[in-house]
CSV table of C-alpha atoms in Angstrom, one decimal:
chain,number,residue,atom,x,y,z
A,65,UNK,CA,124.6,79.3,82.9
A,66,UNK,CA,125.7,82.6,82.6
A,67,UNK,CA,127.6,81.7,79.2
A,68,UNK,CA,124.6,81.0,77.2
A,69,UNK,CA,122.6,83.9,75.6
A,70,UNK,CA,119.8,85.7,77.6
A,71,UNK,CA,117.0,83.9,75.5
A,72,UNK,CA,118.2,80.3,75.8
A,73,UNK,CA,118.2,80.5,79.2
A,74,UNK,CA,114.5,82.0,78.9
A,75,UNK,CA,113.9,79.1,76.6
A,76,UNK,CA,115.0,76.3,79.1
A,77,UNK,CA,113.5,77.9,82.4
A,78,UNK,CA,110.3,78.0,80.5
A,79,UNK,CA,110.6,74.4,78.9
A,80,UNK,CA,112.1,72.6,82.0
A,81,UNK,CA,109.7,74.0,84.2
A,82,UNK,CA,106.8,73.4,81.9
A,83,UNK,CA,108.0,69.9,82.4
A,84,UNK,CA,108.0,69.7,85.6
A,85,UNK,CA,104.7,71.0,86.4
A,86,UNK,CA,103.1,68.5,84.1
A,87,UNK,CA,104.8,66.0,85.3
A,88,UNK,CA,104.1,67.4,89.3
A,89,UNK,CA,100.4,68.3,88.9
A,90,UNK,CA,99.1,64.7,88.1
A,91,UNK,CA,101.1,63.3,90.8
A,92,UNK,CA,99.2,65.5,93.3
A,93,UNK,CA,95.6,64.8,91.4
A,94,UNK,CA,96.6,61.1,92.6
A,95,UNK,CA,97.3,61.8,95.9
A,96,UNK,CA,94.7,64.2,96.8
A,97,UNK,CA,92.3,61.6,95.0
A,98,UNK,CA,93.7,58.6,97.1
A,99,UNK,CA,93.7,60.9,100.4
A,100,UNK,CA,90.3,62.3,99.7
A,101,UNK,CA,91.9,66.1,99.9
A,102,UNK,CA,88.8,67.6,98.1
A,103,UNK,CA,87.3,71.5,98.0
A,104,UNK,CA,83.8,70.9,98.6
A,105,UNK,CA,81.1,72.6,97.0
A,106,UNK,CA,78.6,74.9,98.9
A,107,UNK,CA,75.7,77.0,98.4
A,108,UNK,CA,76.8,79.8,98.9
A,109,UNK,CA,79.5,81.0,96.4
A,110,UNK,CA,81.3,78.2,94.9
A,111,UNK,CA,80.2,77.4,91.9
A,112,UNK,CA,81.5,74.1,90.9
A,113,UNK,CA,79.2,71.0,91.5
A,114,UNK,CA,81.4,68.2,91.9
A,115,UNK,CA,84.5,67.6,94.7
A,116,UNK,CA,88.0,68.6,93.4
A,117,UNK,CA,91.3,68.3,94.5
A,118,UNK,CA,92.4,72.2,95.5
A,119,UNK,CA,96.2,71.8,95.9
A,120,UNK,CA,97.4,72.3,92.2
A,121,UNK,CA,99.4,75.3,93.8
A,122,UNK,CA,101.6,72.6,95.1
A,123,UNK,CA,102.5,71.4,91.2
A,124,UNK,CA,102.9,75.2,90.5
A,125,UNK,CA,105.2,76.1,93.8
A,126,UNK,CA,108.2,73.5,93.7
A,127,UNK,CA,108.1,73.2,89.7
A,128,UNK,CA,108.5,77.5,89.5
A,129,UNK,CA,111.0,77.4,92.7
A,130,UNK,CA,113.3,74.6,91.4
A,131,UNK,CA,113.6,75.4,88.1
A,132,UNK,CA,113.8,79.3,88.5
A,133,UNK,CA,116.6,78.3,91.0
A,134,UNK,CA,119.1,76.7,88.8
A,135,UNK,CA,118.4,79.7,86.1
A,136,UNK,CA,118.4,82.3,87.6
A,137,UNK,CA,120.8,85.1,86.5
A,138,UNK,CA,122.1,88.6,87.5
A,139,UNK,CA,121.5,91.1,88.7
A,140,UNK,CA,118.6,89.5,91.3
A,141,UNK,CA,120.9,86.5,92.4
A,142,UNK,CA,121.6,88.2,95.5
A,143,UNK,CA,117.2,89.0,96.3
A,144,UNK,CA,116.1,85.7,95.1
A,145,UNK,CA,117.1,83.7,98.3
A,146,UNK,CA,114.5,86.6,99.9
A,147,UNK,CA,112.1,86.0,97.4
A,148,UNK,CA,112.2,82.1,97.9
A,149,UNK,CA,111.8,83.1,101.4
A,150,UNK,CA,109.2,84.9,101.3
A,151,UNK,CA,107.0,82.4,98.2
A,152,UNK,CA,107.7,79.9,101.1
A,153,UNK,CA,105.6,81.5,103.7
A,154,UNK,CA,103.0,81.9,101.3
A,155,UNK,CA,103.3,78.2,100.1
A,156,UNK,CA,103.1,77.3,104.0
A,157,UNK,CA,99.5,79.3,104.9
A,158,UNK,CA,98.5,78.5,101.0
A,159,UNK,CA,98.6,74.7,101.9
A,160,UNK,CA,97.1,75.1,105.6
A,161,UNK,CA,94.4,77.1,104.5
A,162,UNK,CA,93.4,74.5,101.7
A,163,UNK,CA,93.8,71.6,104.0
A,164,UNK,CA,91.8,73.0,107.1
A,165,UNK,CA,90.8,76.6,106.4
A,166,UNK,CA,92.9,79.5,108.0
A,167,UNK,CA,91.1,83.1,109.0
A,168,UNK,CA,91.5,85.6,106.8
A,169,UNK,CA,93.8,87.8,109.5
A,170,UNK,CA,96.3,85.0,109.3
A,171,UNK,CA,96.0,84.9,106.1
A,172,UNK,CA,96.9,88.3,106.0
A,173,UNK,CA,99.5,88.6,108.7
A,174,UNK,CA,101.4,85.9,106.9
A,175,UNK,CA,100.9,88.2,103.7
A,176,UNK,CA,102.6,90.9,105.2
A,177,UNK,CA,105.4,88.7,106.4
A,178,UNK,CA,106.4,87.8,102.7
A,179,UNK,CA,106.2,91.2,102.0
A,180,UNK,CA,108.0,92.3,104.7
A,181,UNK,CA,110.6,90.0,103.6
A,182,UNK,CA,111.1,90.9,99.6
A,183,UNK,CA,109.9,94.7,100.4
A,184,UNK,CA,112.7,95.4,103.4
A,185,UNK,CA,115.7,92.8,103.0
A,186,UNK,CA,116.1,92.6,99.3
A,187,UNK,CA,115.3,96.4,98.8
A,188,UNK,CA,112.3,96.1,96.1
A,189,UNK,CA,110.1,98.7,96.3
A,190,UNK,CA,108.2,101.2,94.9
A,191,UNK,CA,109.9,104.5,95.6
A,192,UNK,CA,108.3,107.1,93.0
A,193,UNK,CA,104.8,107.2,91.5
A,194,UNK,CA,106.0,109.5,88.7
A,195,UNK,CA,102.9,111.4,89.2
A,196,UNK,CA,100.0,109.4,90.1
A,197,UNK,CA,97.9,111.0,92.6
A,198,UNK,CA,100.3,113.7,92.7
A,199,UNK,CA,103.1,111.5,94.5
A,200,UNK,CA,106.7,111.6,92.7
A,201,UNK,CA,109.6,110.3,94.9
A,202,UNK,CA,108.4,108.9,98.3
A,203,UNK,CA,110.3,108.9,101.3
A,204,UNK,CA,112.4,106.1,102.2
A,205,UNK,CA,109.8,104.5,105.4
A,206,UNK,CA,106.3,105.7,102.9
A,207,UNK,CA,107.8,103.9,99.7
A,208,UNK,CA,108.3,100.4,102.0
A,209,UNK,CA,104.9,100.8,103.9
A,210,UNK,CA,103.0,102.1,100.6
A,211,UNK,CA,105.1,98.9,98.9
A,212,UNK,CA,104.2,96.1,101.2
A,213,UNK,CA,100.5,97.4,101.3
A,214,UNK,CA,100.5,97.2,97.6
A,215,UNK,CA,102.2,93.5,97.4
A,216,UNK,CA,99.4,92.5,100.0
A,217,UNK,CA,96.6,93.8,97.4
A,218,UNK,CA,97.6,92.6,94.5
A,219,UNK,CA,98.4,89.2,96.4
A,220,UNK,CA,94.6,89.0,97.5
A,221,UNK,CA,93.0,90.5,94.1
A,222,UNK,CA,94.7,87.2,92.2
A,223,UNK,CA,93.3,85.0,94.9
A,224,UNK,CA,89.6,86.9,95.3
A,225,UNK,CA,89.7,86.5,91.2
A,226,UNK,CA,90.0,82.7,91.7
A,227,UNK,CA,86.5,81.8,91.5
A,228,UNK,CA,86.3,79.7,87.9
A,229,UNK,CA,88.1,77.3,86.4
A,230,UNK,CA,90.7,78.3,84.3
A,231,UNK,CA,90.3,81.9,85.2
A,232,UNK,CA,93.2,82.7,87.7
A,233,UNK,CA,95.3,80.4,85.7
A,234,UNK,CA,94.7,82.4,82.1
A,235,UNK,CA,95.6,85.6,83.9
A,236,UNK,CA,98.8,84.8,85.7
A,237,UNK,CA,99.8,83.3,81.8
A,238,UNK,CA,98.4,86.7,80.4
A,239,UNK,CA,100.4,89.0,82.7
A,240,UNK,CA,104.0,86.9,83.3
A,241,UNK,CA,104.1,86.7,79.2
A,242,UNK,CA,104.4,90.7,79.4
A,243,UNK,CA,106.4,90.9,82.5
A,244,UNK,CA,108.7,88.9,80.7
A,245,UNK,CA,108.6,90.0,77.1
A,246,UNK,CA,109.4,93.8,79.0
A,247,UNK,CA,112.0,92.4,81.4
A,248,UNK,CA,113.7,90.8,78.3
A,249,UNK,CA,113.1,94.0,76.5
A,250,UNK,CA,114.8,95.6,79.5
A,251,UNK,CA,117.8,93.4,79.9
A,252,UNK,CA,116.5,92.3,83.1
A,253,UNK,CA,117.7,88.7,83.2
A,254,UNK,CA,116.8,87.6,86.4
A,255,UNK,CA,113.2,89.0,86.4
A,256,UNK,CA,112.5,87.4,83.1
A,257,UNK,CA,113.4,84.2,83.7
A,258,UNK,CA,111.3,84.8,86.9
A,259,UNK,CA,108.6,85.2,84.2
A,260,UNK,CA,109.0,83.0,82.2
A,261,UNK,CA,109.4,80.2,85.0
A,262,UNK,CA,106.5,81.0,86.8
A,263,UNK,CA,104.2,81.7,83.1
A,264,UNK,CA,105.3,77.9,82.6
A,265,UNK,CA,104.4,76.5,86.3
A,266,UNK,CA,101.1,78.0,85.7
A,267,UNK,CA,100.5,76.7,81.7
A,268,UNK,CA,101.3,73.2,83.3
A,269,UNK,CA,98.8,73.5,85.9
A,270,UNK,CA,96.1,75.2,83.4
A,271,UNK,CA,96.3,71.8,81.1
A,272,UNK,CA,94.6,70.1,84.2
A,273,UNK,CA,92.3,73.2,85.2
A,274,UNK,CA,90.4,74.2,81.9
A,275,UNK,CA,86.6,73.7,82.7
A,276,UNK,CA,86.3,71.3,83.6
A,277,UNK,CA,88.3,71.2,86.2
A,278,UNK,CA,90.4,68.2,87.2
A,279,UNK,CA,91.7,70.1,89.7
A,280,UNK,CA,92.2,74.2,91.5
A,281,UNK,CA,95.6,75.9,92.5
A,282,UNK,CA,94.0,76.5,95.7
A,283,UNK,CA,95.7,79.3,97.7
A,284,UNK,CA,98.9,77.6,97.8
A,285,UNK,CA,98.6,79.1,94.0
A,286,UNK,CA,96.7,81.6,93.6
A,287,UNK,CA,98.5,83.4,96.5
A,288,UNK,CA,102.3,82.3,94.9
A,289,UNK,CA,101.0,83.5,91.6
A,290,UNK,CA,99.7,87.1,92.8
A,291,UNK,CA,102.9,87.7,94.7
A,292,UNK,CA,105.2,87.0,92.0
A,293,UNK,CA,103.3,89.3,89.5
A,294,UNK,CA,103.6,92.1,92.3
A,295,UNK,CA,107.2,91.8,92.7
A,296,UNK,CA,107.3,91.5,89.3
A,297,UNK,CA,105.6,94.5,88.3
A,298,UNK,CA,107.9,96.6,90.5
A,299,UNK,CA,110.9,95.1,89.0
A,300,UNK,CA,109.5,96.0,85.6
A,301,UNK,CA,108.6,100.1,86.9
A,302,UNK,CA,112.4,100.1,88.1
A,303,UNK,CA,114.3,98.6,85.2
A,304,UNK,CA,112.5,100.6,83.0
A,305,UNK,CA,115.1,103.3,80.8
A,306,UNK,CA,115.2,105.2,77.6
A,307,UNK,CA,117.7,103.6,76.4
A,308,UNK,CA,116.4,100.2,74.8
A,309,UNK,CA,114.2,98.9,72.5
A,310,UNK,CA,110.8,99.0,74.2
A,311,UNK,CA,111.0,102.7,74.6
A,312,UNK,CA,109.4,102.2,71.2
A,313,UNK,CA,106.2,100.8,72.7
A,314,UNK,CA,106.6,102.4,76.5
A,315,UNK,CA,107.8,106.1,76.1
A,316,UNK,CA,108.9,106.8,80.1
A,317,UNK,CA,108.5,105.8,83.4
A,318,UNK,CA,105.4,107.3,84.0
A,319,UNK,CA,104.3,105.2,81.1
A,320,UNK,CA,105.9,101.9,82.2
A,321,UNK,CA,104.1,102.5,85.7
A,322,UNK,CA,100.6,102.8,83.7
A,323,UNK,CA,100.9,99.8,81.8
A,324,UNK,CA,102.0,97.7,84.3
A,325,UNK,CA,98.9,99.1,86.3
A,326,UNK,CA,97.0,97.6,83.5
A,327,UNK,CA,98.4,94.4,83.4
A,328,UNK,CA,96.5,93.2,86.3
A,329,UNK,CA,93.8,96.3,86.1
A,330,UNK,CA,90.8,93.5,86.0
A,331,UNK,CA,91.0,91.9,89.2
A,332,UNK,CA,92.6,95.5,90.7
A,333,UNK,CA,89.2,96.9,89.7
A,334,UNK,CA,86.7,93.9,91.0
A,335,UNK,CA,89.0,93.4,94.5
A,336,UNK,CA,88.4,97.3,94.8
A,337,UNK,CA,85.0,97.0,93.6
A,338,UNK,CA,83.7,93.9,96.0
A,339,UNK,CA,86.0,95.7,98.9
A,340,UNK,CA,83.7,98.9,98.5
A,341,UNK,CA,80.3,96.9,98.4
A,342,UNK,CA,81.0,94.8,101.4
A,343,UNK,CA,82.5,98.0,103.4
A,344,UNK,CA,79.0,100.0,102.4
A,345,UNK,CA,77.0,96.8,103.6
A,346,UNK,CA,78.9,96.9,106.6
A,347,UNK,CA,80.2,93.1,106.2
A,348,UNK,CA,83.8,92.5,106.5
A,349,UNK,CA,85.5,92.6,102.8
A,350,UNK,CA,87.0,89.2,103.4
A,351,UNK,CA,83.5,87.3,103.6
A,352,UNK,CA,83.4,85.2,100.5
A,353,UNK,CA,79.7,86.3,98.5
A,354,UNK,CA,78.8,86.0,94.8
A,355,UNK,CA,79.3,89.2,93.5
A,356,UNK,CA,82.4,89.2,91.7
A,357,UNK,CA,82.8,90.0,88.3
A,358,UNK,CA,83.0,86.1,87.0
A,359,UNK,CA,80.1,85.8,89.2
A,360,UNK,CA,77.8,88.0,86.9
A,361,UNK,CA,78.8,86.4,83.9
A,362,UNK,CA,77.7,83.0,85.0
A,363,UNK,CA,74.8,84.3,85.7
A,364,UNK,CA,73.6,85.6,82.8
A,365,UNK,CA,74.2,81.7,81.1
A,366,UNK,CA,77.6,82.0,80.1
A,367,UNK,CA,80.1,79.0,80.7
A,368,UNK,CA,83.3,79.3,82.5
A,369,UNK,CA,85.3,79.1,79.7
A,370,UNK,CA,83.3,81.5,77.7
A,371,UNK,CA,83.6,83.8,81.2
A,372,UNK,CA,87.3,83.5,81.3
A,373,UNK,CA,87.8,84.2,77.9
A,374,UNK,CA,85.6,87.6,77.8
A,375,UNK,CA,87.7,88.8,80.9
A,376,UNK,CA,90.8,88.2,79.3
A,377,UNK,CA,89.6,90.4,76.3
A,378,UNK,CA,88.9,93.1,78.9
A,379,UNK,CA,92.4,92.9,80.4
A,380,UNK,CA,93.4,92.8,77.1
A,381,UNK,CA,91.5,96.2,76.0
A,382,UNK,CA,92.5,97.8,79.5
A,383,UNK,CA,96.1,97.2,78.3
A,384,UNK,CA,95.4,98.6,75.0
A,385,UNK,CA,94.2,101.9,76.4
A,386,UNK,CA,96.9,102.2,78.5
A,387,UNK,CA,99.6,102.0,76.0
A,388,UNK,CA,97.0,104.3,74.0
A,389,UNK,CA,96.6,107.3,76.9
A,390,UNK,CA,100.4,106.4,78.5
A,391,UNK,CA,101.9,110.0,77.4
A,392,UNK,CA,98.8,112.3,79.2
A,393,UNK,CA,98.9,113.3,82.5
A,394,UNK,CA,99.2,110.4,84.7
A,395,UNK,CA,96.0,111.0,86.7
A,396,UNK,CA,94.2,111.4,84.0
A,397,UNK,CA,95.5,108.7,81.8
A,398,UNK,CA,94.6,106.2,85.0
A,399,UNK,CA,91.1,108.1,85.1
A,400,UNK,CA,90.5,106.7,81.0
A,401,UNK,CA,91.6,103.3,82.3
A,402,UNK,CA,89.2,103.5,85.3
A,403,UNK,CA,86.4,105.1,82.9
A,404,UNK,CA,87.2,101.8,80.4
A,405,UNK,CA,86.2,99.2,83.0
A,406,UNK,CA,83.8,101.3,84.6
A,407,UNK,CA,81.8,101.5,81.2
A,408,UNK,CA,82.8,97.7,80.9
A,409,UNK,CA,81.1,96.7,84.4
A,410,UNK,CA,78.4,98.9,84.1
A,411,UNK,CA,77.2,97.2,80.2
A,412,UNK,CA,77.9,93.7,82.6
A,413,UNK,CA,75.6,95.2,85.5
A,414,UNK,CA,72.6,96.0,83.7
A,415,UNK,CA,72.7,93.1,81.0
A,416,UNK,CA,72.5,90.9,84.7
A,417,UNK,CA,70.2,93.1,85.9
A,418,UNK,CA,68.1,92.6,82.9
A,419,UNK,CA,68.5,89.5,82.7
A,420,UNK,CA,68.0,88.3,86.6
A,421,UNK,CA,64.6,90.5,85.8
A,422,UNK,CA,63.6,88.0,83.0
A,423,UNK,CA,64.1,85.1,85.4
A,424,UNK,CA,61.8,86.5,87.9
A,425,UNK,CA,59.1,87.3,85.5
A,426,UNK,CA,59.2,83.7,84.4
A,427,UNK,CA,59.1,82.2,87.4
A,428,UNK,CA,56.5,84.4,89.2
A,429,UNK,CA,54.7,83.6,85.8
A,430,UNK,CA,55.3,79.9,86.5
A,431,UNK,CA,53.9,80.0,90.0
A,432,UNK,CA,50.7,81.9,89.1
A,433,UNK,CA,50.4,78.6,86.5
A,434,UNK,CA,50.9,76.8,89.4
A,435,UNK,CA,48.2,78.2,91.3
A,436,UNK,CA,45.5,78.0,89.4
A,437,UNK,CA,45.7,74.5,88.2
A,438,UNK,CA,45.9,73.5,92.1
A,439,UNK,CA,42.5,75.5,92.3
A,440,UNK,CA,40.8,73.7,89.6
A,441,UNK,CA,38.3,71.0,90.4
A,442,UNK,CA,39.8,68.0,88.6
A,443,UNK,CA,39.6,66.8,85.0
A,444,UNK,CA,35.3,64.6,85.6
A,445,UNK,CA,34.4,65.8,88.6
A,446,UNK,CA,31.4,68.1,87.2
A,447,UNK,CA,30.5,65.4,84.7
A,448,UNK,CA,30.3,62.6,87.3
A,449,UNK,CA,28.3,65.1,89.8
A,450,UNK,CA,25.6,65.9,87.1
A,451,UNK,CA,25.4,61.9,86.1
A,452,UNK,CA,24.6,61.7,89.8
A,453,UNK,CA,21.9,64.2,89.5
A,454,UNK,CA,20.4,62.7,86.3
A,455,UNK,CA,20.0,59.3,88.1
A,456,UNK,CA,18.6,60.8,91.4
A,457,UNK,CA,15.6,63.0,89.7
């Protein structure tokens, strides 16, 4: 493949896997339908009503690894074999966990072993934070711990964000568009193709997961898709140089670590978010509650497609500012992102506030209703009782 030119090949990556994962996702609706292999609603925090397959990830796993595999181009020929590795482990807990429910702790232990795997043996890491927090070039041993730890995070903020249909799905497609289009811009081969690959797994699956939902990636997906961004991202931070095109729209490599910060800032910023609350109610931050972001917006009335698309114009706004403040000081140009979605949440906070408020007004008004009709004699009695009187006298 190596003859053709850079963008066929990104062409027929993204077309033949498209292909496959619309022709792999029914399949498994099917089976999972015929096997009864459902996600069951609760009470508690899922929000959908009805049973759903949950193994979409499945469509999403071999349609991304097959394809990308007979793409794939210099210079990450030599790391993708680790990378496979490594999506494998995750594809092996995703599926247990959405057959029979794993812990979180193995969850995260296997986590750590993809990591492990991509961060160690094929050598990508993050070795400089070109600023942020005051950190430049990191020792060899605090760039592979800091990397992992970061891979792990990211991992878990796509698959804590996976709470509505379509959601998860619209993001990954959001975020490996960029990856790519930079990559590309970059002369990363490899990476892009990685992109565009796994962009086109997920578009396949989203045709069968826009609300509402014939069936959820499950964490077979949501897990694959969060890794691949991470590794992604970093590949994007290191192939970054002045000398091509996109130094037009990214000026330096403190700028290309800012924007790809803001790539995935939305679920970066609720994972952190929910991580805190839990930690300050003294519950552990993997117990599944209602109080992520796509959480609020369904409860002030609005659907899940509405919801996904008003968090996609926030990413898309958080990106915008970063391009915007990419030249200041890093710490401070991260601090206007922060102050962005802070603003953001807070206007979401008190409109639900406001809102849950309303609710209990009305239904505390309701009750009171209630009450006094079940104290009122009913509709004759007095009549009949003063007939009686009348008759007796």
């Amino acid at each position: 493949m190596t003859f053709l030119p850079a963008y066929i090949i990104y062409l027929l990556s993204f077309i033949c896997t498209l292909m496959a994962s619309l022709y792999i996702v029914p399949k498994v609706i099917y089976v999972a339908n015929r096997k009864r292999l459902f996600d069951k609603p609760d009470n508690e925090r899922k929000v959908h009503v009805n049973i759903v397959p949950n193994l979409g990830g499945i469509g999403i796993f071999f349609s991304f690894i097959i394809v990308t595999s007979l793409f794939i181009t210099s210079p990450l020929v030599d790391k993708w074999s680790y990378i496979v590795a490594s999506c494998v482990v995750l594809f092996l807990i995703g599926v247990n966990d959405d057959l029979t429910a794993v812990s979180p702790y193995k969850k995260l232990m296997a986590q750590f072993v993809a990591a492990f795997i991509t961060v160690f043996l094929a050598d990508i890491r993050i070795n400089s934070l070109h600023g942020i927090l005051g950190i430049f070039q990191m020792p060899y041993w605090y760039s592979v711990v800091f990397t992992i730890l970061g891979v792990m995070f990211i991992t878990n903020a796509l698959n804590l964000i996976d709470g509505i249909d379509g959601l998860a799905g619209s993001l990954g497609i959001l975020v490996t568009f960029l990856l790519g289009i930079c990559l590309a811009g970059l002369n990363n081969a490899g990476g892009a193709c990685i992109a565009f690959s796994i962009m086109a797994a997920i578009t396949g699956f989203l045709r069968y997961n826009i609300a509402p939902a014939k069936i959820f990636m499950g964490d077979t997906g949501s897990l694959l898709i969060g890794f691949v961004i991470a590794i992604l991202s970093i590949l994007f931070v290191h192939s970054y140089t002045v000398y091509n095109p996109i130094v037009t729209v990214i000026h330096s490599h403190k700028g290309a670590m800012i924007v790809a910060l803001s790539f995935l800032f939305v679920p970066i910023f609720d994972s952190f978010r929910v991580f805190i609350k839990r930690a300050i109610k003294g519950t552990s931050p993997f117990k599944a509650d209602r109080s992520h972001l796509h959480h609020y917006l369904l409860d002030l009335g609005f659907t899940h497609s509405k919801s996904v698309v008003i968090l996609l114009t926030s990413n898309i706004l958080i990106i915008t500012v970063a391009l915007l403040v990419q030249d200041l000081e890093p710490n401070i140009a991260v601090g206007c992102i922060i102050a962005v979605a802070g603003v953001l949440f807070i206007i979401l906070y008190l409109m639900r506030k406001n809102k849950l408020a309303i609710n209990k007004a009305m239904i505390e008004e309701q009750k009171k209703k209630q009450l006094v009709t079940n104290s009122s004699p009913p509709s004759g009695i007095d009549s009949q009782h003063n007939d009686t009187i009348a008759l007796n006298s």
